[in-house]
């Protein structure tokens, strides 16, 4: 066969030329802003990320209320994916589980039924095995909702309407805190005490709108963690609340009690919040120090924790200086830990410290 003749096509169409680096910079900024606003950081008004807000809204829209029977989490996840949040089932179920874990949130927004993980670090069961419904506090974030109260927008298919914000009756951003990683930035806000926030802090602000940060910290001394423990750098909290950036040093609560044969036992009853959901890592840390002979004063370690709370028992050898050993534990182990805080939120359509 003779070779095919090459066909040349004449065109007068021109294509714009762009600098590749400029295009990448523009598109990456657009992507980053989208992740910040629509995925990773909480809104300053209700303290929720979009996926959390959509899970709560779906529960309310399906009338899975505190006085109603539990529904399978798989049903809620599937409905949220199909109607509001098309970003993957793991992100939706992860958000749902987080809002039901009372060792992560001071006050849970979802009432979970089944295996939702543990303080030790055990994973939650698959969503086909767990059930949930709104908690009373979660319901209070939504029950006054209407288009007259908050703005609604089309969902991603433009077939239904969803709220852009929930009309929560309390400052959820401070109550339950948040953690999130966006593009080039990170948010970490600690949890606070509801009994202090509402009757004292909010009323004080209503009575005196120009109240100072110093005056507010006289009412609420600082964060209140669901895992307990003690904040030991309270003198640095004022700067943290003023600037939105800082650190909190958290120290476990250690009690002494009589052991066998005249020994003294050290009992850990509260752990740093940084180890919430990672208690096994704390035990591994202590056992590793014992094996490396950096805690030779400790003869044995056992975990007697139960549904009532944390109880890690350290059996101390005879003749040991207990106060010195406690100080050594705080210095060498993760019984004293640091939480790096960054009060970064979405305000309007942009991140703000």
GROMACS .gro file of C-alpha atoms in nm, residues 34-154:
model
  121
   34UNK     CA    1  -1.108   2.560   4.914
   35UNK     CA    2  -0.955   2.307   5.155
   36UNK     CA    3  -0.935   2.565   5.435
   37UNK     CA    4  -1.292   2.688   5.403
   38UNK     CA    5  -1.476   2.373   5.291
   39UNK     CA    6  -1.287   2.092   5.459
   40UNK     CA    7  -1.027   2.145   5.730
   41UNK     CA    8  -1.097   2.439   5.961
   42UNK     CA    9  -1.400   2.515   6.182
   43UNK     CA   10  -1.628   2.813   6.138
   44UNK     CA   11  -1.594   3.065   6.418
   45UNK     CA   12  -1.974   3.084   6.459
   46UNK     CA   13  -2.062   2.722   6.538
   47UNK     CA   14  -1.717   2.569   6.584
   48UNK     CA   15  -1.784   2.298   6.324
   49UNK     CA   16  -1.613   2.182   6.009
   50UNK     CA   17  -1.844   2.132   5.709
   51UNK     CA   18  -1.843   1.752   5.743
   52UNK     CA   19  -1.941   1.772   6.112
   53UNK     CA   20  -2.216   2.021   6.038
   54UNK     CA   21  -2.354   1.801   5.761
   55UNK     CA   22  -2.359   1.489   5.978
   56UNK     CA   23  -2.552   1.672   6.252
   57UNK     CA   24  -2.788   1.824   5.996
   58UNK     CA   25  -2.850   1.484   5.838
   59UNK     CA   26  -2.936   1.332   6.178
   60UNK     CA   27  -3.176   1.619   6.244
   61UNK     CA   28  -3.328   1.606   5.895
   62UNK     CA   29  -3.389   1.231   5.936
   63UNK     CA   30  -3.536   1.299   6.283
   64UNK     CA   31  -3.283   1.075   6.459
   65UNK     CA   32  -3.338   1.270   6.781
   66UNK     CA   33  -3.241   1.194   7.144
   67UNK     CA   34  -3.584   1.050   7.222
   68UNK     CA   35  -3.594   0.836   6.905
   69UNK     CA   36  -3.441   0.491   6.840
   70UNK     CA   37  -3.079   0.467   6.729
   71UNK     CA   38  -3.008   0.423   6.358
   72UNK     CA   39  -2.720   0.240   6.194
   73UNK     CA   40  -2.421   0.466   6.138
   74UNK     CA   41  -2.391   0.319   5.787
   75UNK     CA   42  -2.734   0.467   5.709
   76UNK     CA   43  -2.629   0.812   5.833
   77UNK     CA   44  -2.295   0.801   5.652
   78UNK     CA   45  -2.457   0.690   5.326
   79UNK     CA   46  -2.728   0.955   5.349
   80UNK     CA   47  -2.474   1.228   5.428
   81UNK     CA   48  -2.259   1.121   5.133
   82UNK     CA   49  -2.552   1.103   4.894
   83UNK     CA   50  -2.710   1.433   4.989
   84UNK     CA   51  -2.456   1.669   5.147
   85UNK     CA   52  -2.090   1.571   5.158
   86UNK     CA   53  -1.947   1.376   4.860
   87UNK     CA   54  -1.591   1.347   4.989
   88UNK     CA   55  -1.550   0.982   5.096
   89UNK     CA   56  -1.710   0.767   5.362
   90UNK     CA   57  -1.402   0.755   5.587
   91UNK     CA   58  -1.412   1.132   5.643
   92UNK     CA   59  -1.784   1.125   5.722
   93UNK     CA   60  -1.767   0.826   5.957
   94UNK     CA   61  -1.452   0.965   6.120
   95UNK     CA   62  -1.630   1.291   6.197
   96UNK     CA   63  -1.935   1.107   6.330
   97UNK     CA   64  -1.723   0.888   6.559
   98UNK     CA   65  -1.524   1.185   6.689
   99UNK     CA   66  -1.842   1.368   6.793
  100UNK     CA   67  -1.948   1.062   7.000
  101UNK     CA   68  -1.621   1.004   7.190
  102UNK     CA   69  -1.645   1.143   7.544
  103UNK     CA   70  -1.267   1.119   7.592
  104UNK     CA   71  -1.222   1.357   7.297
  105UNK     CA   72  -1.508   1.603   7.354
  106UNK     CA   73  -1.604   1.757   7.686
  107UNK     CA   74  -1.970   1.722   7.583
  108UNK     CA   75  -2.055   1.486   7.298
  109UNK     CA   76  -2.282   1.601   7.016
  110UNK     CA   77  -2.376   1.248   6.906
  111UNK     CA   78  -2.505   0.967   7.126
  112UNK     CA   79  -2.322   0.657   7.008
  113UNK     CA   80  -2.433   0.299   7.067
  114UNK     CA   81  -2.175   0.025   7.015
  115UNK     CA   82  -1.798   0.022   6.985
  116UNK     CA   83  -1.677   0.375   6.916
  117UNK     CA   84  -1.316   0.305   7.014
  118UNK     CA   85  -1.158   0.366   7.353
  119UNK     CA   86  -0.929   0.590   7.553
  120UNK     CA   87  -0.659   0.325   7.508
  121UNK     CA   88  -0.655   0.370   7.132
  122UNK     CA   89  -0.871   0.078   7.023
  123UNK     CA   90  -1.032   0.150   6.683
  124UNK     CA   91  -1.405   0.192   6.641
  125UNK     CA   92  -1.609  -0.088   6.488
  126UNK     CA   93  -1.715  -0.070   6.124
  127UNK     CA   94  -2.013   0.156   6.065
  128UNK     CA   95  -2.238  -0.139   5.984
  129UNK     CA   96  -2.204  -0.248   6.349
  130UNK     CA   97  -2.252   0.086   6.526
  131UNK     CA   98  -2.558   0.303   6.583
  132UNK     CA   99  -2.612   0.666   6.672
  133UNK     CA  100  -2.854   0.950   6.729
  134UNK     CA  101  -2.827   1.317   6.823
  135UNK     CA  102  -2.733   1.388   7.183
  136UNK     CA  103  -2.940   1.649   7.373
  137UNK     CA  104  -2.655   1.898   7.332
  138UNK     CA  105  -2.627   1.818   6.961
  139UNK     CA  106  -3.001   1.880   6.922
  140UNK     CA  107  -2.970   2.216   7.096
  141UNK     CA  108  -2.731   2.324   6.820
  142UNK     CA  109  -3.000   2.275   6.554
  143UNK     CA  110  -3.352   2.279   6.695
  144UNK     CA  111  -3.409   2.654   6.645
  145UNK     CA  112  -3.303   2.632   6.280
  146UNK     CA  113  -3.502   2.784   5.996
  147UNK     CA  114  -3.426   2.990   5.683
  148UNK     CA  115  -3.523   3.296   5.886
  149UNK     CA  116  -3.250   3.224   6.140
  150UNK     CA  117  -2.955   3.107   5.929
  151UNK     CA  118  -2.870   3.113   5.562
  152UNK     CA  119  -2.935   2.800   5.355
  153UNK     CA  120  -2.768   2.702   5.027
  154UNK     CA  121  -2.812   2.439   4.756
   0.00000   0.00000   0.00000
